[in-house]
Amino acid sequence: PIVSANFSSYKEVLLPCMDLLGKAHAYSGNVPAAIPILEEYMQLAQKDLVPGTPNPTLAQTQDLMVKLYGSTRQFDKAIGIYTAQFEYFKSTECEASEAAITAINNRAMYWFALKDFEKSRADHREVIRLLIILQGADHAETIQSVEGFKTLYASNGMVYE
């Protein structure tokens, strides 16, 4: 054979190819072709996640998909990615892990951008609750987050409580 490889699973070949093909479509502007390929990639890659082992390629693809979903006005799917990330990190690391907090904060910011302030505020409260568990109420990052949320809501004429 011209090329020989020893792969323990077809997924070792298939998943990177799917990811690259989907990203090639996305970056060339063919978003309608990219979305189904990357959706299938994410579904298969998530099944193979090993708790506690990061998958940077999947994380990058999820970030790209949030942008693609936003550009095609599929906001529910974008929010679904953040929700899935939050649930995954909450169940595999701990409820108040940095990764879980980042996912729920990203979802809160997405809700805010969509002007669903009730859901945004609920998620931001969850961020603060988790930061208190992780770092304590007096930790600089917790205090900074509370102040940041107050500023964010005030910039839109609202009060963050």
Short mmCIF file of C-alpha atoms in Angstrom, two decimals:
data_model
loop_
_atom_site.label_atom_id
_atom_site.label_comp_id
_atom_site.label_asym_id
_atom_site.label_seq_id
_atom_site.Cartn_x
_atom_site.Cartn_y
_atom_site.Cartn_z
CA PRO A 1 0.00 0.00 0.00
CA ILE A 2 1.06 3.55 -0.70
CA VAL A 3 -0.33 4.86 2.57
CA SER A 4 -0.56 2.76 5.68
CA ALA A 5 -2.13 3.79 8.96
CA ASN A 6 -3.03 2.08 12.16
CA PHE A 7 -6.24 3.62 13.48
CA SER A 8 -8.08 1.98 16.33
CA SER A 9 -11.36 3.44 15.14
CA TYR A 10 -12.80 4.92 11.99
CA LYS A 11 -13.69 7.93 14.12
CA GLU A 12 -10.00 8.80 14.40
CA VAL A 13 -10.09 9.51 10.67
CA LEU A 14 -13.72 10.51 10.17
CA LEU A 15 -14.08 13.11 12.91
CA PRO A 16 -11.08 15.28 11.95
CA CYS A 17 -12.12 15.10 8.28
CA MET A 18 -15.69 16.12 9.09
CA ASP A 19 -14.45 18.98 11.22
CA LEU A 20 -12.06 20.23 8.54
CA LEU A 21 -14.60 19.88 5.73
CA GLY A 22 -17.25 21.73 7.70
CA LYS A 23 -14.84 24.50 8.63
CA ALA A 24 -13.65 24.78 5.02
CA HIS A 25 -17.24 25.33 3.93
CA ALA A 26 -17.84 27.84 6.73
CA TYR A 27 -14.70 29.87 6.10
CA SER A 28 -15.35 29.93 2.36
CA GLY A 29 -18.81 31.37 3.02
CA ASN A 30 -20.84 28.24 2.29
CA VAL A 31 -22.62 28.26 5.64
CA PRO A 32 -25.60 26.12 4.50
CA ALA A 33 -23.18 23.30 3.61
CA ALA A 34 -21.09 23.77 6.75
CA ILE A 35 -23.84 23.58 9.34
CA PRO A 36 -25.05 19.97 8.84
CA ILE A 37 -21.50 18.63 8.61
CA LEU A 38 -20.40 20.42 11.76
CA GLU A 39 -23.60 19.45 13.58
CA GLU A 40 -22.92 15.80 12.88
CA TYR A 41 -19.28 16.23 13.86
CA MET A 42 -20.30 17.77 17.19
CA GLN A 43 -22.80 15.01 17.88
CA LEU A 44 -20.23 12.27 17.23
CA ALA A 45 -17.41 14.07 19.04
CA GLN A 46 -19.55 14.67 22.13
CA LYS A 47 -20.29 10.94 22.37
CA ASP A 48 -16.54 10.26 22.50
CA LEU A 49 -15.74 12.85 25.17
CA VAL A 50 -13.79 11.46 28.08
CA PRO A 51 -14.72 13.26 31.31
CA GLY A 52 -11.91 15.51 32.45
CA THR A 53 -10.15 15.37 29.07
CA PRO A 54 -10.53 18.58 27.06
CA ASN A 55 -11.25 18.45 23.36
CA PRO A 56 -10.01 21.80 21.99
CA THR A 57 -11.13 20.96 18.45
CA LEU A 58 -14.70 20.37 19.61
CA ALA A 59 -14.62 23.56 21.67
CA GLN A 60 -13.42 25.57 18.64
CA THR A 61 -16.11 24.01 16.47
CA GLN A 62 -18.78 24.81 19.05
CA ASP A 63 -17.60 28.43 19.13
CA LEU A 64 -17.76 28.58 15.34
CA MET A 65 -21.22 26.99 15.33
CA VAL A 66 -22.54 29.62 17.74
CA LYS A 67 -21.41 32.24 15.22
CA LEU A 68 -22.88 30.35 12.27
CA TYR A 69 -26.17 29.83 14.08
CA GLY A 70 -26.23 33.51 14.96
CA SER A 71 -25.57 34.52 11.37
CA THR A 72 -28.43 32.31 10.18
CA ARG A 73 -30.71 33.45 13.00
CA GLN A 74 -30.88 29.99 14.56
CA PHE A 75 -30.54 31.45 18.02
CA ASP A 76 -32.15 28.49 19.80
CA LYS A 77 -29.39 26.23 18.48
CA ALA A 78 -26.67 28.63 19.58
CA ILE A 79 -28.13 28.76 23.06
CA GLY A 80 -28.42 24.98 22.95
CA ILE A 81 -24.64 24.70 22.54
CA TYR A 82 -24.03 26.80 25.64
CA THR A 83 -26.62 24.80 27.56
CA ALA A 84 -25.01 21.51 26.51
CA GLN A 85 -21.56 22.80 27.48
CA PHE A 86 -22.85 23.91 30.88
CA GLU A 87 -24.55 20.57 31.55
CA TYR A 88 -21.49 18.62 30.41
CA PHE A 89 -19.01 20.56 32.54
CA LYS A 90 -21.37 20.60 35.50
CA SER A 91 -21.71 16.81 35.38
CA THR A 92 -18.09 15.90 34.60
CA GLU A 93 -16.05 18.47 36.50
CA CYS A 94 -18.21 20.01 39.18
CA GLU A 95 -21.11 22.38 39.32
CA ALA A 96 -18.89 25.37 39.97
CA SER A 97 -16.04 24.64 37.58
CA GLU A 98 -14.52 27.47 35.57
CA ALA A 99 -15.66 25.78 32.35
CA ALA A 100 -19.25 25.48 33.58
CA ILE A 101 -19.25 29.12 34.69
CA THR A 102 -17.88 30.24 31.31
CA ALA A 103 -20.59 28.30 29.46
CA ILE A 104 -23.44 29.73 31.55
CA ASN A 105 -21.97 33.23 31.28
CA ASN A 106 -21.75 32.88 27.49
CA ARG A 107 -25.39 31.80 27.41
CA ALA A 108 -26.34 34.77 29.60
CA MET A 109 -24.58 37.16 27.25
CA TYR A 110 -26.33 35.59 24.28
CA TRP A 111 -29.70 36.02 25.99
CA PHE A 112 -28.73 39.62 26.72
CA ALA A 113 -27.84 40.25 23.07
CA LEU A 114 -31.24 38.84 22.11
CA LYS A 115 -32.78 41.23 24.64
CA ASP A 116 -34.29 38.42 26.71
CA PHE A 117 -33.29 40.14 29.90
CA GLU A 118 -35.20 37.83 32.23
CA LYS A 119 -33.26 34.76 31.07
CA SER A 120 -30.04 36.75 30.92
CA ARG A 121 -30.48 37.96 34.48
CA ALA A 122 -31.26 34.42 35.69
CA ASP A 123 -28.09 33.08 34.07
CA HIS A 124 -26.00 35.96 35.41
CA ARG A 125 -27.32 35.22 38.90
CA GLU A 126 -26.27 31.61 38.39
CA VAL A 127 -22.79 32.80 37.38
CA ILE A 128 -22.49 34.77 40.62
CA ARG A 129 -23.83 31.85 42.69
CA LEU A 130 -21.26 29.51 41.13
CA LEU A 131 -18.43 32.03 41.52
CA ILE A 132 -19.27 32.31 45.22
CA ILE A 133 -19.10 28.51 45.53
CA LEU A 134 -15.84 28.37 43.58
CA GLN A 135 -14.02 31.40 44.99
CA GLY A 136 -16.07 33.01 47.71
CA ALA A 137 -18.14 36.18 47.84
CA ASP A 138 -15.15 38.37 48.68
CA HIS A 139 -12.93 37.14 45.86
CA ALA A 140 -11.86 39.90 43.46
CA GLU A 141 -13.23 38.10 40.39
CA THR A 142 -16.62 37.58 42.04
CA ILE A 143 -16.84 41.24 43.02
CA GLN A 144 -15.65 42.30 39.55
CA SER A 145 -18.33 40.12 37.92
CA VAL A 146 -21.10 41.62 40.03
CA GLU A 147 -19.91 45.13 39.20
CA GLY A 148 -19.60 44.23 35.52
CA PHE A 149 -23.16 42.90 35.41
CA LYS A 150 -24.42 46.06 37.14
CA THR A 151 -22.67 48.19 34.50
CA LEU A 152 -23.96 46.02 31.67
CA TYR A 153 -27.58 46.30 32.79
CA ALA A 154 -27.26 50.00 33.66
CA SER A 155 -26.04 50.67 30.11
CA ASN A 156 -29.45 49.46 28.98
CA GLY A 157 -31.38 51.45 31.59
CA MET A 158 -31.94 48.52 33.95
CA VAL A 159 -30.88 47.62 37.44
CA TYR A 160 -29.03 44.38 38.12
CA GLU A 161 -29.92 42.95 41.51
#
